[in-house]
Amino acid sequence: MSKHDRHSGLRDAHNVLIAYMAELNAEHRNLPPTFFGGIRPRHREITIMGAALVELGARLVTRGAEIMAEKERA
């Protein structure tokens, strides 16, 4: 697999990641409030998934920087 293909794959993965995050944000905005202001179980799940997506995004950025560094060395 060429470096260009790897970079394109990372870009595609990043776009999928952004789509998942947008979907989670939309679901989060549409959660009904609780009567006493407590956190619903689904809210916790969305928060955990959002944190995992942020971590994955950070890993993608790191890998993208590595690929760009390889391109510059070549």
Coordinates of N, CA and C in Angstrom, one line a residue:
M1 N 0.8 -1.2 0.0 CA 0.0 0.0 0.0 C 0.9 1.2 0.0
S2 N 0.6 2.1 -0.9 CA 1.4 3.3 -1.0 C 1.1 4.3 0.2
K3 N 2.0 5.3 0.3 CA 1.8 6.3 1.4 C 0.6 7.1 1.1
H4 N 0.3 7.4 -0.2 CA -0.8 8.1 -0.6 C -2.1 7.4 -0.2
D5 N -2.1 6.1 -0.4 CA -3.3 5.2 -0.1 C -3.5 5.2 1.4
R6 N -2.4 5.1 2.2 CA -2.6 5.1 3.6 C -3.1 6.5 4.1
H7 N -2.6 7.5 3.5 CA -3.1 8.9 3.9 C -4.6 9.0 3.5
S8 N -5.0 8.5 2.4 CA -6.4 8.6 1.9 C -7.2 7.8 2.9
G9 N -6.7 6.6 3.3 CA -7.5 5.8 4.2 C -7.7 6.4 5.5
L10 N -6.7 7.1 6.0 CA -6.8 7.9 7.3 C -7.8 9.0 7.1
R11 N -7.8 9.7 6.0 CA -8.8 10.7 5.7 C -10.2 10.2 5.7
D12 N -10.4 9.0 5.1 CA -11.7 8.4 5.1 C -12.1 8.0 6.5
A13 N -11.2 7.4 7.3 CA -11.5 7.0 8.7 C -11.9 8.3 9.5
H14 N -11.2 9.4 9.2 CA -11.5 10.6 9.9 C -12.9 11.1 9.6
N15 N -13.3 11.0 8.3 CA -14.6 11.4 7.9 C -15.7 10.6 8.6
V16 N -15.4 9.3 8.7 CA -16.4 8.4 9.4 C -16.5 8.7 10.8
L17 N -15.3 9.0 11.5 CA -15.3 9.4 12.8 C -16.1 10.7 13.1
I18 N -16.0 11.7 12.2 CA -16.7 12.9 12.3 C -18.2 12.6 12.2
A19 N -18.6 11.7 11.3 CA -20.0 11.4 11.1 C -20.6 10.7 12.4
Y20 N -19.8 9.8 13.0 CA -20.3 9.2 14.2 C -20.4 10.2 15.3
M21 N -19.5 11.1 15.4 CA -19.5 12.2 16.4 C -20.7 13.1 16.2
A22 N -21.0 13.4 15.0 CA -22.2 14.3 14.7 C -23.5 13.5 15.1
E23 N -23.5 12.2 14.8 CA -24.7 11.4 15.2 C -24.9 11.4 16.7
L24 N -23.8 11.2 17.4 CA -23.9 11.2 18.9 C -24.3 12.5 19.4
N25 N -23.8 13.6 18.9 CA -24.1 14.9 19.3 C -25.6 15.2 19.1
A26 N -26.1 14.8 18.0 CA -27.6 14.9 17.7 C -28.4 14.2 18.7
E27 N -28.0 12.9 18.9 CA -28.8 12.1 19.9 C -28.7 12.8 21.3
H28 N -27.5 13.3 21.6 CA -27.4 13.9 23.0 C -28.3 15.1 23.1
R29 N -28.3 15.9 22.1 CA -29.2 17.1 22.1 C -30.7 16.7 22.2
N30 N -31.0 15.6 21.7 CA -32.5 15.2 21.7 C -32.9 14.4 22.9
L31 N -31.9 14.1 23.8 CA -32.3 13.4 25.0 C -33.2 14.3 25.9
P32 N -34.3 13.7 26.3 CA -35.2 14.5 27.2 C -34.6 14.7 28.5
P33 N -34.9 15.9 29.1 CA -34.4 16.1 30.4 C -35.1 15.3 31.5
T34 N -34.4 15.0 32.6 CA -35.0 14.3 33.7 C -35.7 15.3 34.6
F35 N -36.6 14.8 35.4 CA -37.4 15.6 36.3 C -36.6 16.3 37.3
F36 N -35.6 15.5 37.9 CA -34.8 16.1 39.0 C -33.4 16.5 38.5
G37 N -33.2 16.5 37.2 CA -31.9 16.9 36.6 C -30.8 15.9 36.7
G38 N -31.2 14.6 36.9 CA -30.2 13.6 37.0 C -29.7 13.2 35.6
I39 N -28.7 12.3 35.5 CA -28.2 11.9 34.3 C -28.8 10.5 33.9
R40 N -29.3 10.4 32.7 CA -29.9 9.2 32.2 C -28.8 8.2 31.8
P41 N -29.1 6.9 31.9 CA -28.1 5.9 31.5 C -27.6 6.1 30.1
R42 N -28.5 6.5 29.2 CA -28.1 6.8 27.8 C -27.1 7.9 27.7
H43 N -27.3 8.9 28.6 CA -26.4 10.1 28.6 C -24.9 9.6 28.9
R44 N -24.9 8.7 29.9 CA -23.5 8.1 30.3 C -22.9 7.4 29.1
E45 N -23.8 6.6 28.4 CA -23.3 5.8 27.3 C -22.7 6.7 26.2
I46 N -23.5 7.8 25.9 CA -23.1 8.8 24.9 C -21.8 9.4 25.3
T47 N -21.7 9.8 26.5 CA -20.4 10.4 27.0 C -19.2 9.5 26.9
I48 N -19.4 8.2 27.2 CA -18.3 7.3 27.1 C -17.9 7.1 25.6
M49 N -18.9 6.9 24.8 CA -18.7 6.7 23.3 C -18.0 8.0 22.8
G50 N -18.4 9.2 23.2 CA -17.8 10.4 22.7 C -16.3 10.5 23.1
A51 N -16.0 10.1 24.4 CA -14.6 10.1 24.8 C -13.8 9.1 24.0
A52 N -14.4 7.9 23.7 CA -13.6 7.0 22.9 C -13.4 7.5 21.5
L53 N -14.4 8.2 20.9 CA -14.2 8.8 19.6 C -13.1 9.9 19.6
V54 N -13.1 10.6 20.7 CA -12.0 11.7 20.8 C -10.7 11.0 20.8
E55 N -10.5 10.0 21.6 CA -9.3 9.2 21.7 C -8.9 8.7 20.3
L56 N -9.8 8.1 19.6 CA -9.5 7.6 18.3 C -9.1 8.7 17.4
G57 N -9.8 9.8 17.5 CA -9.4 11.0 16.6 C -8.0 11.4 16.9
A58 N -7.6 11.4 18.2 CA -6.2 11.8 18.5 C -5.2 10.8 17.9
R59 N -5.5 9.5 17.9 CA -4.7 8.5 17.3 C -4.6 8.7 15.8
L60 N -5.7 9.0 15.2 CA -5.7 9.2 13.8 C -4.8 10.4 13.4
V61 N -4.9 11.5 14.2 CA -4.1 12.7 13.9 C -2.6 12.3 14.1
T62 N -2.3 11.6 15.1 CA -0.9 11.1 15.3 C -0.4 10.3 14.2
R63 N -1.2 9.4 13.7 CA -0.8 8.5 12.6 C -0.6 9.3 11.3
G64 N -1.5 10.3 11.1 CA -1.4 11.2 10.0 C -0.2 12.0 10.0
A65 N 0.2 12.5 11.1 CA 1.5 13.2 11.3 C 2.7 12.3 10.9
E66 N 2.6 11.1 11.4 CA 3.7 10.1 11.1 C 3.8 9.9 9.5
I67 N 2.7 9.7 8.9 CA 2.7 9.5 7.5 C 3.2 10.8 6.7
M68 N 2.8 11.9 7.2 CA 3.3 13.2 6.5 C 4.8 13.3 6.8
A69 N 5.3 12.9 7.9 CA 6.7 13.0 8.2 C 7.5 12.0 7.2
E70 N 6.9 10.8 7.0 CA 7.5 9.9 6.1 C 7.5 10.5 4.7
K71 N 6.5 11.1 4.3 CA 6.4 11.8 2.9 C 7.5 12.8 2.8
E72 N 7.7 13.6 3.8 CA 8.7 14.6 3.8 C 10.2 14.1 3.7
R73 N 10.4 12.9 4.4 CA 11.7 12.3 4.4 C 12.0 11.7 3.0
A74 N 10.9 11.2 2.3 CA 11.1 10.6 1.0 C 11.4 11.5 -0.1

